Short mmCIF file of C-alpha atoms and ligand atoms in Angstrom, two decimals:
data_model
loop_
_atom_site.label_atom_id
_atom_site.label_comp_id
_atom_site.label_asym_id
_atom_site.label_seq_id
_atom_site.Cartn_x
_atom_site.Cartn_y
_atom_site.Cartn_z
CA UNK A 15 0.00 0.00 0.00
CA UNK A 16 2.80 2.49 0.68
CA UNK A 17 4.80 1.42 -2.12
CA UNK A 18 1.22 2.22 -4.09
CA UNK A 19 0.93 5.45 -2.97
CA UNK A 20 4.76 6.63 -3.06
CA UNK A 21 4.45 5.27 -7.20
CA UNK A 22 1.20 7.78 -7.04
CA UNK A 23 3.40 10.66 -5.10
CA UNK A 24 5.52 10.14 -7.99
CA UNK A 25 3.51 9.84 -11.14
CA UNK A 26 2.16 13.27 -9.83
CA UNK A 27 5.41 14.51 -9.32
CA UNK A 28 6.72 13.94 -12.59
CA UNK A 29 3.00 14.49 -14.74
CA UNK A 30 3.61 18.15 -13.20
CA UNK A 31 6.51 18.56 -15.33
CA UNK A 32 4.86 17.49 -18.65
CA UNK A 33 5.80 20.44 -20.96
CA UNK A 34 3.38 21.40 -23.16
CA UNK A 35 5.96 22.34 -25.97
CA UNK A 36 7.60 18.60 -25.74
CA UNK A 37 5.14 16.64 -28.34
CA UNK A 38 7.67 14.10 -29.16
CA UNK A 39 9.94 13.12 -26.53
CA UNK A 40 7.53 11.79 -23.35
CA UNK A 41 8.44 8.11 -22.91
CA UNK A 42 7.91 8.69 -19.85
CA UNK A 43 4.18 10.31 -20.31
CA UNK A 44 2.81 7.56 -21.98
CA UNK A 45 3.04 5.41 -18.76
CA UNK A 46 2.06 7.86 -16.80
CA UNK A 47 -1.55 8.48 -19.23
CA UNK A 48 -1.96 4.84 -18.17
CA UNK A 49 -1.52 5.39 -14.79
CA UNK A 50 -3.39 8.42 -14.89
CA UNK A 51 -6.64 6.82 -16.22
CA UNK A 52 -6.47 4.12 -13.84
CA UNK A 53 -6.56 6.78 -11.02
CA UNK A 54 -8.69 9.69 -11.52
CA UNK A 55 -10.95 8.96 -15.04
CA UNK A 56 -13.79 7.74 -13.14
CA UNK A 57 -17.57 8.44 -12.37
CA UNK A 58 -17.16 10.17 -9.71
CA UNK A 59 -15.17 12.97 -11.47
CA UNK A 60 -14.85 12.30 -15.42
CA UNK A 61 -17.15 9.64 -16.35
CA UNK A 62 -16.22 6.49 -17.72
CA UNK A 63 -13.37 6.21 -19.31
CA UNK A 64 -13.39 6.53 -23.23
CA UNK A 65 -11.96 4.10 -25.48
CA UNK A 66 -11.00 5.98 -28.61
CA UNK A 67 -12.08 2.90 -31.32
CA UNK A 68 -15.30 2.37 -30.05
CA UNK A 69 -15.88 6.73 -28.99
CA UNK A 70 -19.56 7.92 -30.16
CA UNK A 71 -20.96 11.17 -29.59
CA UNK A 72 -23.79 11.26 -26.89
CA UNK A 73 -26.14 14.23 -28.82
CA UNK A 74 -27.61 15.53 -25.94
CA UNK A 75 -24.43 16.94 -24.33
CA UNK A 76 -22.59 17.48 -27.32
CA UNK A 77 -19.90 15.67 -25.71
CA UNK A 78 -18.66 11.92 -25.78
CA UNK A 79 -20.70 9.00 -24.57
CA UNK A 80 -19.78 8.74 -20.83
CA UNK A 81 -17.96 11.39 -20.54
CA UNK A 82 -19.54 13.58 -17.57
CA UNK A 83 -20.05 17.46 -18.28
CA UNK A 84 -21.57 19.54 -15.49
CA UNK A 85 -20.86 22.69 -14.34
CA UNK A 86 -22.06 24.36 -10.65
CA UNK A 87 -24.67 26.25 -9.85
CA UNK A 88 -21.96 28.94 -7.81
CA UNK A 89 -20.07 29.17 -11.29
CA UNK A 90 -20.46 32.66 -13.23
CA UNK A 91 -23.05 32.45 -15.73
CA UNK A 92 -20.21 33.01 -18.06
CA UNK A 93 -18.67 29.64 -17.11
CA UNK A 94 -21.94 27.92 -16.60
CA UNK A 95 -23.16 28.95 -19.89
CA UNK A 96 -20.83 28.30 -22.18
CA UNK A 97 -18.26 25.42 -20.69
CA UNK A 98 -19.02 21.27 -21.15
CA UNK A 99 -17.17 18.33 -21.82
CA UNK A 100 -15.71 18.37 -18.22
CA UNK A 101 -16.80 19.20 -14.58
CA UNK A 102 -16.68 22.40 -13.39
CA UNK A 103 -16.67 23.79 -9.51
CA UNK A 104 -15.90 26.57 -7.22
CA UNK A 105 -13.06 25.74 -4.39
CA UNK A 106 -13.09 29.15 -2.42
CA UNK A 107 -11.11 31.18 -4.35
CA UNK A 108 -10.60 29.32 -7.29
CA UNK A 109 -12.79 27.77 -10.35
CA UNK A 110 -11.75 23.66 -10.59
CA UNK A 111 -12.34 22.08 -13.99
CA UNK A 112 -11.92 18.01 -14.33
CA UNK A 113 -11.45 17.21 -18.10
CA UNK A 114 -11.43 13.94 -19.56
CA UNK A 115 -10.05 15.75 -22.13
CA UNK A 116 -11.69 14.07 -25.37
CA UNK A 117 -12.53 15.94 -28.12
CA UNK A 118 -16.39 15.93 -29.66
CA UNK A 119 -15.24 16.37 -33.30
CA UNK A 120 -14.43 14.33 -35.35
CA UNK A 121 -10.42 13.51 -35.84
CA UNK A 122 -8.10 11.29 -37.18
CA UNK A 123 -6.45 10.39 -34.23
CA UNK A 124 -9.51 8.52 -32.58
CA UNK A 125 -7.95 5.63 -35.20
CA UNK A 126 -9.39 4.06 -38.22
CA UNK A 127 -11.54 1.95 -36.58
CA UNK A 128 -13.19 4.51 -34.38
CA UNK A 129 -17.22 5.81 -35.14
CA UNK A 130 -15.19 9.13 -34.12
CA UNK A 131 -12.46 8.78 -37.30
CA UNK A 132 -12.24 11.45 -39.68
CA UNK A 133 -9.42 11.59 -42.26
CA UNK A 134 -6.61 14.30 -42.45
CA UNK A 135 -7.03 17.34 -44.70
CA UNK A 136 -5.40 17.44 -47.39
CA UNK A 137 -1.10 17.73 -47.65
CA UNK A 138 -1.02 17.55 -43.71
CA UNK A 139 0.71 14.21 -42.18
CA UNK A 140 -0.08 12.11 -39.10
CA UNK A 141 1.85 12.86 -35.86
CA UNK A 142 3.38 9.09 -35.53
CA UNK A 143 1.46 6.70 -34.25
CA UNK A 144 0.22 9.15 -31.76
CA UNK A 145 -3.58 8.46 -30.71
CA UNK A 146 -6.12 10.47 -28.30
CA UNK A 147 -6.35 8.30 -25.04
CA UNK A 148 -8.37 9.38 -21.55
CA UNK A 149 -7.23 11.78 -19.30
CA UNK A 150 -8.19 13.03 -15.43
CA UNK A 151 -6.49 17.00 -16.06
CA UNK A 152 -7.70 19.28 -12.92
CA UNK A 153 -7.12 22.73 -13.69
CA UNK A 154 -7.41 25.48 -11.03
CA UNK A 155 -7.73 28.44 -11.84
CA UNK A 156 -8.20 32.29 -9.97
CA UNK A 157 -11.48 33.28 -9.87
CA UNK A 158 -10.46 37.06 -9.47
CA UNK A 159 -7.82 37.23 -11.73
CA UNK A 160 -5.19 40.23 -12.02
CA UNK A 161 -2.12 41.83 -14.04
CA UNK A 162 1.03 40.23 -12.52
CA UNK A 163 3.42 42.84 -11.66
CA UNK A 164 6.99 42.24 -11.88
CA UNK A 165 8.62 39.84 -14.90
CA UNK A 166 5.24 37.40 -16.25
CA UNK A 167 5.50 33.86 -15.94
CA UNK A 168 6.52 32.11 -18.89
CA UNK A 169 3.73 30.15 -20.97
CA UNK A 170 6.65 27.07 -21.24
CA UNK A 171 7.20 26.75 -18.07
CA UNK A 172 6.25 22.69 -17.65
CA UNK A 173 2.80 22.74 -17.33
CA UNK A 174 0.68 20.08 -18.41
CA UNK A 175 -1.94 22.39 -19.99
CA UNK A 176 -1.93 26.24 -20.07
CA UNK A 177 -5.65 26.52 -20.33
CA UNK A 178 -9.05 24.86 -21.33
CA UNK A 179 -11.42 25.20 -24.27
CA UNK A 180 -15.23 25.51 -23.48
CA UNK A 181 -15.43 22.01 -24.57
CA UNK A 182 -12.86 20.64 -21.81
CA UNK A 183 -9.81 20.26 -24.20
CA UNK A 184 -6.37 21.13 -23.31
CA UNK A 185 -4.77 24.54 -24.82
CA UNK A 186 -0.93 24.49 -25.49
CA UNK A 187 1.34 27.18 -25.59
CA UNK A 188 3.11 28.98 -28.89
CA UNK A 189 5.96 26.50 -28.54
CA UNK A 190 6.94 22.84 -30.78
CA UNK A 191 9.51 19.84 -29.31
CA UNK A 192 12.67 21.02 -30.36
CA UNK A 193 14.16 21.73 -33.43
CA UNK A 194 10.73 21.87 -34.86
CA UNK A 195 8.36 25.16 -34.84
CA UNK A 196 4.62 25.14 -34.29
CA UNK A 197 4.27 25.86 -38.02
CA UNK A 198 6.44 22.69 -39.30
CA UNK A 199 4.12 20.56 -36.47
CA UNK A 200 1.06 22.17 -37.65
CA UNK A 201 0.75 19.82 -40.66
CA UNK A 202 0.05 17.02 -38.24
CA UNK A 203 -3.39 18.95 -36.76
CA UNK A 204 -6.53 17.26 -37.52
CA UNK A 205 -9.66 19.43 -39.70
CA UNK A 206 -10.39 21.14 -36.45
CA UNK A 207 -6.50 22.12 -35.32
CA UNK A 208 -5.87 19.74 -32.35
CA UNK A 209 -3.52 16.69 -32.24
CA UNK A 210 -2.76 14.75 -29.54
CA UNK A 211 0.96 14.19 -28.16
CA UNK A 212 2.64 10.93 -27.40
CA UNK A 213 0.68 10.49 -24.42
CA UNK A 214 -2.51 10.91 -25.82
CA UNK A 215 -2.92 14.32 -25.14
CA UNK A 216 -5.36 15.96 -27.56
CA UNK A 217 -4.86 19.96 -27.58
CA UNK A 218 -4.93 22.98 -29.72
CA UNK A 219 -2.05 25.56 -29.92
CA UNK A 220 -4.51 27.01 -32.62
CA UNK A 221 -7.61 28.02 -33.34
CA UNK A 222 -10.34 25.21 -32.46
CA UNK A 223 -12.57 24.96 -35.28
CA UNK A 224 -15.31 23.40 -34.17
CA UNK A 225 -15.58 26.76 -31.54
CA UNK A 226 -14.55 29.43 -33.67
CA UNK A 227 -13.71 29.98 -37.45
CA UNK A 228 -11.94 33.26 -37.62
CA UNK A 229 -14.98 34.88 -35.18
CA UNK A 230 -15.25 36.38 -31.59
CA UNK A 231 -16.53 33.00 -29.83
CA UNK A 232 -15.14 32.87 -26.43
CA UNK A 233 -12.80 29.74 -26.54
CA UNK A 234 -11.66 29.35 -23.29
CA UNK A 235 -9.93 30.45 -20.31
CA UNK A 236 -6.65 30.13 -19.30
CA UNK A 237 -4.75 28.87 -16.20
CA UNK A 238 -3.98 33.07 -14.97
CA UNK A 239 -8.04 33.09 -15.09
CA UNK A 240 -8.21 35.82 -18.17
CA UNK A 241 -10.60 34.43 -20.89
CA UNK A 242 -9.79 33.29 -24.45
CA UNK A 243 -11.62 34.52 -27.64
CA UNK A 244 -11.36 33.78 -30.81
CA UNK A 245 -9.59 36.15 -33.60
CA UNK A 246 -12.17 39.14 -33.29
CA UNK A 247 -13.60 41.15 -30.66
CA UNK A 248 -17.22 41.02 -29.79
CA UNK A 249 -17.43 44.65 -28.68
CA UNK A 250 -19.61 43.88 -26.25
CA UNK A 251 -22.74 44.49 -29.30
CA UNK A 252 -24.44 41.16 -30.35
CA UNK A 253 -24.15 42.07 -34.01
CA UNK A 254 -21.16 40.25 -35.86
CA UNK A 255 -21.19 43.27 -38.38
CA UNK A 256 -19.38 45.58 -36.22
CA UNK A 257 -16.80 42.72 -34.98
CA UNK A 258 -12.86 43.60 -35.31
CA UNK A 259 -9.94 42.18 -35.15
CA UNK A 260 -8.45 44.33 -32.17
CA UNK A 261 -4.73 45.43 -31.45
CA UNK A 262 -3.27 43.37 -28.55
CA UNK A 263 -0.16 43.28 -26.78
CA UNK A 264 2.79 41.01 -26.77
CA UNK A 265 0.84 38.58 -24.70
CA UNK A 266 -1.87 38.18 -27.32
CA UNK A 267 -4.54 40.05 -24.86
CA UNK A 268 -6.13 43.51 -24.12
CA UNK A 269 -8.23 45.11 -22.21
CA UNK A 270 -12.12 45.82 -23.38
CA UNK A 271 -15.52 45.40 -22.70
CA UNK A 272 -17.26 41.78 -24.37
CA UNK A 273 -21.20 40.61 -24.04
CA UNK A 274 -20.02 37.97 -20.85
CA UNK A 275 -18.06 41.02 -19.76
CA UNK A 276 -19.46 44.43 -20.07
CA UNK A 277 -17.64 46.11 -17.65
CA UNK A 278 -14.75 45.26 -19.30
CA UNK A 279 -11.78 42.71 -18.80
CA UNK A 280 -8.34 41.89 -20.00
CA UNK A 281 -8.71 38.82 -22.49
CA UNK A 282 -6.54 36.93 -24.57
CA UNK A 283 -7.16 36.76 -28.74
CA UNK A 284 -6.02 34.06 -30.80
CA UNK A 285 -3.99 35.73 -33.07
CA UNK A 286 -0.41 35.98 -34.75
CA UNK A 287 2.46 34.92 -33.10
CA UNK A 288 6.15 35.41 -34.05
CA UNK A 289 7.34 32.89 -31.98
CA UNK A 290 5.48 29.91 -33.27
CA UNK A 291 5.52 31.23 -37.06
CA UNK A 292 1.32 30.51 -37.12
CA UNK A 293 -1.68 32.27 -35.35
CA UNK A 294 -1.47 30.71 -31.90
CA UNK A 295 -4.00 31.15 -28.82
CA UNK A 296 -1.39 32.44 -26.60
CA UNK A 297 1.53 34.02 -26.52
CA UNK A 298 4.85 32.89 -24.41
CA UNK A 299 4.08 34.93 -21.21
CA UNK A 300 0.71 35.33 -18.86
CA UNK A 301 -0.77 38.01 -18.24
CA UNK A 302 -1.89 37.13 -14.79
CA UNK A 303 -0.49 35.01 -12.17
CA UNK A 304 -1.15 31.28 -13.10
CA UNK A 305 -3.47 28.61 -11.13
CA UNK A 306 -2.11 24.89 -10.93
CA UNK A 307 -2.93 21.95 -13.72
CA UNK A 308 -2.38 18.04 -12.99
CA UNK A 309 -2.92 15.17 -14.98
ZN1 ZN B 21 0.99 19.98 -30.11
ZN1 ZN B 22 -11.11 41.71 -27.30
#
């Protein structure tokens, strides 16, 4: 029993220092997915866990087949509103998302024999043998986020997920495994801009197209508690017509007023980033101090 829990001390130890940016080189990941989904992907948090062949998509919640998605009463209405695919909860000062962390589109790496398989597009290539697998990923995040004063924390700096989508899928930062760049490993995203890593990791460093084509859908939040959009700015008017694609700073963010946040907010845009040589959904610095993410 202690030599159980010490191995579970340790898998914890070392998930914490899964780097987003590393997409090819975590041997030691892949055990630890398995050992993840043996310890936390169950009912009481995630739902069962999925098995990618035989995934279907449960069309009531929009999300897959045993996969639980609720979110708390005490959660902001812009949380509870727009956020599925995982379980969502207030921990006093925090928000607390579990994420099984599969996608509901379609993608290539569910496998060939999955109800869930969709082919690549065309001229991209398939990230190895690399296949979307379970996950237990608890994010927590500030509820009352804020600027961080002093030198920003680094978007690359080990964590297992820098954010999550409003359909309770990992973000990644603006950063590929070494020597490649986001826009060489960009050919191996599925139709909707996610691939998984070695471990089974599915995530976006881009735009998630099922969520947002090139509009001002809110796509998330991230870890430092600021929310995500999508390449415009909602401008806090419900038309579309008079939606722009707004000036940001260095960390991909600025500060306006949105429909879910009319007396304005800092937010985060997906939009062009130097660093990773394609549009990304975050730049390599937060704006605000960040929460904690296991898997
Ligand atoms: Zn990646
Ligand atoms: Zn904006």
């Amino acid at each position: 029993m202690l030599a159980t829990t010490s191995l579970l001390v340790l898998f914890v130890l070392l998930l914490t220092n899964c780097k987003p940016k590393s997409d090819s080189d975590e041997d030691t990941l892949l055990l630890l997915a398995v050992a993840a989904s043996r310890i936390c992907a169950n009912s009481a948090y995630t739902g069962t866990t999925v098995v990618a062949s035989t995934a279907t998509l449960d069309t009531n919640t929009d999300c897959i087949t045993g996969m639980t998605s609720s979110m708390s009463a005490d959660l902001p209405a812009w949380i509870r509103n727009n956020f599925k695919c995982a379980v969502g909860s207030v921990s006093g000062s925090n928000y607390v998302f579990r994420s099984q962390n599969i996608p509901n589109n379609k993608s290539y790496y569910f496998g060939s024999t999955s109800p869930r398989y969709e082919a690549l597009g065309s001229g991209q290539k398939a990230a190895g043998t690399n296949q979307i697998s379970s996950q237990c990923l608890v994010y927590t995040i500030p509820s009352s986020p804020a600027a961080k004063s002093g030198t920003l924390t680094g978007t690359q700096s080990g964590y297992a997920s820098v954010g999550i989508t409003v359909n309770g899928l990992a973000i990644f930062n603006n950063a590929a495994a070494a020597p490649d760049t986001l826009s060489t490993e960009a050919q191996t995203f599925d139709q909707y801009n996610g691939h998984p890593q070695n471990s089974g990791v599915y995530h976006h460093h881009s735009q998630p197209l099922n969520i947002s084509n090139n509009t001002s859908a809110l796509i998330g939040v991230l870890i430092d508690g600021f929310p995500l959009y999508g390449q415009k700015c909602d401008n806090n008017t419900a038309s579309t017509a008079d939606d722009t694609i707004p000036t940001v700073d260095s960390n991909h963010g600025h500060t306006a007023a949105t429909l879910l946040f009319p007396s304005g907010i800092y937010h985060y845009h997906y939009g062009s980033d130097a660093t990773a040589g394609i549009p990304t959904l975050i730049g390599s610095y937060f704006y605000g101090t960040p929460g904690t993410v296991s898997n």
